[in-house]
Amino acid sequence: MNQVPSVVLGVCSFTHDSAAALLIDGELVGFVEEERLSQQKHTREYPRQAIEWLLEEAGITRDDVDAVAYNFHPSRYLAEVPAALRMALSGTTRSRAVPRAAGFAKVALRTQRRLRLLAQGFPRARVTPVLHHRAHQLAAFAASGWEEAAVLVVDSLGERQTTTIAHAHQSARPTLSMLEGLTDPASLGYVYGAVTEHLGWRRGDEEGTVMALAALGDPARFRHVFTRAVRTTATGFAVDPTYFPPRVLTSGYPRTSLRFVAETCPIRRPDDPVQEIH
């Protein structure tokens, strides 16, 4: 029977809002986002200061860490490569097929390198990749206080998953069973980020600005666009690539199409005035 590690460090890194959390004997003793210590908002950098602060507060060293959990799993990115290549069969998505496949493969290798770097930093610890949505699910359920719950995660992208629902219950420790899941390119987070960027704000940062502006707008004005662009299905929803072309994990590929521009408004530059159309 495997012994449960007594000191576990959780790391969120190289994505928005880097952070670290420390558990000792199954109890959360602290967590902190790197930006609170580095003063760099939404920093993607390795959370060095956050980790050092947690270890110091707990009175332990790196050698005391038994396990390090990282919130992405490299091999799961590779599963998207053949699916991406199949997009070449459609004229609508053909131009994105190869760069999309290459992007997912590149991120898989990059994530694997990051796991090796973590292993070098904590040579006495076992480094374990955790599925991104599982990390979200565990964080939500463990802090909820419920003995049993359905756990819904809706984000932009975790490896391939974008929307998942799991059954969670408490036994000796939180246990999760995945019930249903959608994979990219069916992503509400991707659409939300694309619209945020289209309207001149920073994707992955200023979606809240778009949410606030929506309260001042007329919901009927663009309902017809989004009814077609994000269609409900028997198992969830699908994103129409003629409005939001499939994601490519490298820069330089627009997230909205000419059709989306024609049916909504021209792209707004960050320094342009905010008008009623926005």
Short mmCIF file of C-alpha atoms in Angstrom, two decimals:
data_model
loop_
_atom_site.label_atom_id
_atom_site.label_comp_id
_atom_site.label_asym_id
_atom_site.label_seq_id
_atom_site.Cartn_x
_atom_site.Cartn_y
_atom_site.Cartn_z
CA MET A 1 0.00 0.00 0.00
CA ASN A 2 1.47 3.36 -1.04
CA GLN A 3 2.03 5.81 1.79
CA VAL A 4 0.33 9.19 1.35
CA PRO A 5 2.99 11.93 1.09
CA SER A 6 3.03 14.10 4.21
CA VAL A 7 4.27 17.31 2.53
CA VAL A 8 2.75 18.20 -0.84
CA LEU A 9 3.50 21.32 -2.86
CA GLY A 10 1.03 22.34 -5.55
CA VAL A 11 2.35 24.55 -8.36
CA CYS A 12 0.50 26.58 -10.97
CA SER A 13 3.09 28.03 -13.31
CA PHE A 14 3.79 29.28 -16.84
CA THR A 15 0.15 30.26 -17.29
CA HIS A 16 -1.81 33.23 -16.03
CA ASP A 17 -1.76 33.86 -12.26
CA SER A 18 1.14 31.64 -11.16
CA ALA A 19 0.68 30.40 -7.63
CA ALA A 20 1.68 27.76 -5.08
CA ALA A 21 -0.06 25.87 -2.28
CA LEU A 22 1.34 23.74 0.55
CA LEU A 23 -0.34 20.81 2.29
CA ILE A 24 1.11 19.03 5.32
CA ASP A 25 -0.47 15.78 6.49
CA GLY A 26 -3.47 16.48 4.24
CA GLU A 27 -4.15 19.95 5.67
CA LEU A 28 -3.80 23.12 3.63
CA VAL A 29 -1.32 25.30 5.51
CA GLY A 30 -1.00 28.10 2.96
CA PHE A 31 -1.39 29.29 -0.60
CA VAL A 32 -0.36 32.47 -2.39
CA GLU A 33 -0.30 33.92 -5.88
CA GLU A 34 3.10 35.00 -7.14
CA GLU A 35 1.78 38.46 -8.12
CA ARG A 36 1.24 39.35 -4.46
CA LEU A 37 4.97 39.05 -3.87
CA SER A 38 6.43 40.05 -7.24
CA GLN A 39 3.96 42.91 -7.87
CA GLN A 40 3.57 41.73 -11.47
CA LYS A 41 -0.16 41.37 -12.10
CA HIS A 42 -1.25 38.03 -13.63
CA THR A 43 2.38 36.92 -13.84
CA ARG A 44 3.09 33.67 -15.68
CA GLU A 45 6.56 33.26 -14.15
CA TYR A 46 7.61 30.29 -12.04
CA PRO A 47 6.28 31.11 -8.53
CA ARG A 48 9.69 31.18 -6.86
CA GLN A 49 8.80 33.76 -4.23
CA ALA A 50 5.48 32.09 -3.44
CA ILE A 51 7.20 28.73 -2.89
CA GLU A 52 9.94 30.24 -0.75
CA TRP A 53 7.40 32.12 1.36
CA LEU A 54 5.31 28.99 1.97
CA LEU A 55 8.31 26.87 2.96
CA GLU A 56 9.60 29.58 5.28
CA GLU A 57 6.20 30.08 6.92
CA ALA A 58 5.91 26.32 7.50
CA GLY A 59 9.47 26.11 8.82
CA ILE A 60 10.56 23.48 6.30
CA THR A 61 12.98 23.24 3.37
CA ARG A 62 12.79 21.90 -0.18
CA ASP A 63 14.21 18.59 1.05
CA ASP A 64 11.14 18.12 3.25
CA VAL A 65 8.76 18.16 0.26
CA ASP A 66 7.56 14.65 -0.56
CA ALA A 67 5.50 15.41 -3.66
CA VAL A 68 5.05 18.23 -6.16
CA ALA A 69 1.82 18.47 -8.15
CA TYR A 70 1.73 20.44 -11.40
CA ASN A 71 -1.61 21.45 -12.91
CA PHE A 72 -1.12 20.24 -16.49
CA HIS A 73 -0.50 16.77 -17.95
CA PRO A 74 1.84 16.75 -20.99
CA SER A 75 0.70 13.53 -22.65
CA ARG A 76 -2.94 14.67 -22.81
CA TYR A 77 -1.99 17.48 -25.20
CA LEU A 78 -0.69 14.89 -27.67
CA ALA A 79 -4.14 13.29 -27.86
CA GLU A 80 -5.36 16.37 -29.72
CA VAL A 81 -2.83 16.02 -32.56
CA PRO A 82 -4.74 13.42 -34.68
CA ALA A 83 -8.04 15.23 -34.04
CA ALA A 84 -6.47 18.48 -35.21
CA LEU A 85 -5.15 16.88 -38.39
CA ARG A 86 -8.64 15.61 -39.21
CA MET A 87 -9.70 19.25 -39.51
CA ALA A 88 -7.91 19.22 -42.87
CA LEU A 89 -10.92 17.32 -44.23
CA SER A 90 -13.08 20.44 -43.98
CA GLY A 91 -12.54 23.48 -46.14
CA THR A 92 -13.59 25.72 -43.25
CA THR A 93 -10.88 24.49 -40.87
CA ARG A 94 -8.23 23.17 -43.30
CA SER A 95 -5.83 26.10 -42.89
CA ARG A 96 -5.73 25.59 -39.12
CA ALA A 97 -5.23 21.81 -39.09
CA VAL A 98 -1.42 21.49 -39.30
CA PRO A 99 -0.52 24.54 -37.16
CA ARG A 100 -3.05 23.43 -34.55
CA ALA A 101 -1.57 19.92 -34.42
CA ALA A 102 1.95 21.34 -34.24
CA GLY A 103 0.95 23.73 -31.45
CA PHE A 104 -0.49 20.99 -29.24
CA ALA A 105 2.58 18.82 -29.80
CA LYS A 106 4.87 21.73 -28.94
CA VAL A 107 3.01 22.47 -25.71
CA ALA A 108 3.18 18.77 -24.75
CA LEU A 109 6.97 18.81 -25.06
CA ARG A 110 7.23 22.14 -23.26
CA THR A 111 5.10 20.87 -20.38
CA GLN A 112 7.29 17.77 -20.10
CA ARG A 113 10.38 19.99 -19.87
CA ARG A 114 8.74 21.99 -17.09
CA LEU A 115 8.11 18.80 -15.13
CA ARG A 116 11.79 17.94 -15.44
CA LEU A 117 12.72 21.40 -14.14
CA LEU A 118 10.45 20.90 -11.15
CA ALA A 119 12.10 17.55 -10.49
CA GLN A 120 15.51 19.22 -10.53
CA GLY A 121 14.31 21.84 -8.05
CA PHE A 122 12.89 19.20 -5.70
CA PRO A 123 15.18 16.17 -6.14
CA ARG A 124 13.75 14.31 -3.12
CA ALA A 125 10.12 14.72 -4.21
CA ARG A 126 7.87 12.81 -6.59
CA VAL A 127 6.66 15.19 -9.31
CA THR A 128 3.16 14.40 -10.57
CA PRO A 129 1.26 16.06 -13.44
CA VAL A 130 -2.43 16.59 -12.67
CA LEU A 131 -5.11 16.99 -15.31
CA HIS A 132 -6.00 20.67 -15.38
CA HIS A 133 -9.73 20.15 -14.91
CA ARG A 134 -9.13 17.65 -12.13
CA ALA A 135 -7.08 20.30 -10.34
CA HIS A 136 -9.98 22.76 -10.71
CA GLN A 137 -12.47 20.14 -9.51
CA LEU A 138 -10.45 19.18 -6.45
CA ALA A 139 -9.81 22.79 -5.50
CA ALA A 140 -13.51 23.64 -5.73
CA PHE A 141 -14.82 20.57 -3.92
CA ALA A 142 -12.23 20.41 -1.15
CA ALA A 143 -13.01 24.01 -0.18
CA SER A 144 -16.80 23.66 -0.50
CA GLY A 145 -17.58 21.91 2.77
CA TRP A 146 -19.97 19.50 1.01
CA GLU A 147 -19.88 15.76 1.60
CA GLU A 148 -21.10 15.11 -1.94
CA ALA A 149 -21.57 17.34 -4.97
CA ALA A 150 -21.64 17.70 -8.72
CA VAL A 151 -18.65 19.79 -9.79
CA LEU A 152 -18.84 21.82 -13.00
CA VAL A 153 -15.74 23.36 -14.59
CA VAL A 154 -16.05 25.73 -17.56
CA ASP A 155 -12.84 27.38 -18.75
CA SER A 156 -10.86 28.08 -21.90
CA LEU A 157 -8.61 25.02 -22.10
CA GLY A 158 -7.08 22.39 -19.88
CA GLU A 159 -4.94 20.15 -22.12
CA ARG A 160 -7.93 19.28 -24.38
CA GLN A 161 -10.85 19.65 -21.96
CA THR A 162 -12.92 22.82 -21.86
CA THR A 163 -16.06 21.85 -19.92
CA THR A 164 -16.41 18.96 -17.48
CA ILE A 165 -18.78 17.72 -14.83
CA ALA A 166 -17.75 15.27 -12.12
CA HIS A 167 -19.30 13.51 -9.13
CA ALA A 168 -17.36 14.26 -5.97
CA HIS A 169 -17.70 12.79 -2.48
CA GLN A 170 -15.76 12.68 0.75
CA SER A 171 -14.38 9.44 2.08
CA ALA A 172 -10.93 9.28 3.63
CA ARG A 173 -10.12 12.06 1.14
CA PRO A 174 -11.96 13.82 -1.70
CA THR A 175 -12.80 11.38 -4.52
CA LEU A 176 -13.84 12.42 -8.04
CA SER A 177 -15.51 10.52 -10.86
CA MET A 178 -15.69 12.20 -14.25
CA LEU A 179 -19.21 12.09 -15.70
CA GLU A 180 -19.09 14.13 -18.91
CA GLY A 181 -16.59 16.31 -20.72
CA LEU A 182 -16.26 18.46 -23.80
CA THR A 183 -13.01 19.05 -25.64
CA ASP A 184 -11.62 21.91 -27.67
CA PRO A 185 -12.71 23.58 -29.95
CA ALA A 186 -16.02 23.53 -28.02
CA SER A 187 -14.92 26.18 -25.53
CA LEU A 188 -16.95 28.99 -24.00
CA GLY A 189 -13.76 30.38 -22.48
CA TYR A 190 -12.18 30.59 -25.92
CA VAL A 191 -15.20 32.49 -27.26
CA TYR A 192 -15.19 34.81 -24.25
CA GLY A 193 -11.48 35.55 -24.71
CA ALA A 194 -11.91 36.07 -28.45
CA VAL A 195 -14.67 38.62 -27.91
CA THR A 196 -12.64 40.38 -25.21
CA GLU A 197 -9.69 40.70 -27.59
CA HIS A 198 -11.96 41.79 -30.46
CA LEU A 199 -13.30 44.62 -28.29
CA GLY A 200 -9.81 45.91 -27.50
CA TRP A 201 -9.15 44.46 -24.06
CA ARG A 202 -6.55 41.97 -22.91
CA ARG A 203 -7.63 38.37 -23.36
CA GLY A 204 -7.04 36.32 -20.22
CA ASP A 205 -7.12 39.47 -18.09
CA GLU A 206 -9.95 41.88 -18.87
CA GLU A 207 -12.90 39.58 -19.54
CA GLY A 208 -14.46 41.17 -16.46
CA THR A 209 -14.58 44.49 -18.30
CA VAL A 210 -16.63 42.87 -21.06
CA MET A 211 -18.93 41.33 -18.46
CA ALA A 212 -19.50 44.77 -16.90
CA LEU A 213 -20.19 46.39 -20.28
CA ALA A 214 -22.69 43.66 -21.15
CA ALA A 215 -24.93 44.92 -18.34
CA LEU A 216 -25.24 48.24 -20.18
CA GLY A 217 -26.00 46.80 -23.62
CA ASP A 218 -29.00 45.47 -25.49
CA PRO A 219 -28.96 41.64 -25.34
CA ALA A 220 -31.12 41.36 -28.46
CA ARG A 221 -28.58 43.15 -30.64
CA PHE A 222 -26.15 40.24 -31.00
CA ARG A 223 -28.31 37.32 -29.88
CA HIS A 224 -28.72 36.11 -33.46
CA VAL A 225 -24.94 36.00 -33.91
CA PHE A 226 -24.25 33.96 -30.81
CA THR A 227 -27.22 31.67 -31.38
CA ARG A 228 -25.45 30.57 -34.56
CA ALA A 229 -21.88 30.87 -33.29
CA VAL A 230 -22.41 28.77 -30.13
CA ARG A 231 -25.04 26.10 -30.76
CA THR A 232 -26.47 23.87 -28.09
CA THR A 233 -26.36 20.15 -28.84
CA ALA A 234 -27.68 16.98 -27.22
CA THR A 235 -24.44 16.67 -25.24
CA GLY A 236 -23.54 20.31 -24.63
CA PHE A 237 -22.61 22.87 -27.24
CA ALA A 238 -20.48 23.41 -30.34
CA VAL A 239 -18.63 26.48 -31.60
CA ASP A 240 -19.11 27.41 -35.27
CA PRO A 241 -15.65 27.78 -36.88
CA THR A 242 -16.99 30.30 -39.40
CA TYR A 243 -17.29 32.73 -36.48
CA PHE A 244 -14.49 31.53 -34.19
CA PRO A 245 -11.76 29.62 -36.08
CA PRO A 246 -10.20 26.70 -34.17
CA ARG A 247 -7.59 27.58 -31.58
CA VAL A 248 -3.90 27.43 -32.51
CA LEU A 249 -1.50 27.39 -29.56
CA THR A 250 0.90 29.84 -31.18
CA SER A 251 0.51 33.56 -31.77
CA GLY A 252 -0.52 35.19 -35.02
CA TYR A 253 -3.81 33.38 -35.61
CA PRO A 254 -6.94 35.55 -35.24
CA ARG A 255 -9.60 34.20 -32.90
CA THR A 256 -12.49 35.86 -34.70
CA SER A 257 -13.38 35.59 -38.39
CA LEU A 258 -14.28 38.15 -41.03
CA ARG A 259 -17.85 36.91 -40.74
CA PHE A 260 -17.87 37.70 -37.02
CA VAL A 261 -16.53 41.20 -37.74
CA ALA A 262 -19.14 41.79 -40.44
CA GLU A 263 -22.02 40.75 -38.17
CA THR A 264 -20.85 42.60 -35.04
CA CYS A 265 -18.44 45.53 -35.31
CA PRO A 266 -14.90 46.36 -36.48
CA ILE A 267 -12.01 45.36 -34.24
CA ARG A 268 -11.46 48.02 -31.57
CA ARG A 269 -7.89 49.06 -30.74
CA PRO A 270 -7.11 49.44 -27.02
CA ASP A 271 -6.81 53.24 -27.31
CA ASP A 272 -10.03 53.68 -29.33
CA PRO A 273 -13.03 55.20 -27.54
CA VAL A 274 -15.68 52.82 -26.16
CA GLN A 275 -18.90 53.29 -28.11
CA GLU A 276 -22.44 51.95 -27.69
CA ILE A 277 -21.72 49.15 -30.19
CA HIS A 278 -19.06 47.80 -27.84
#
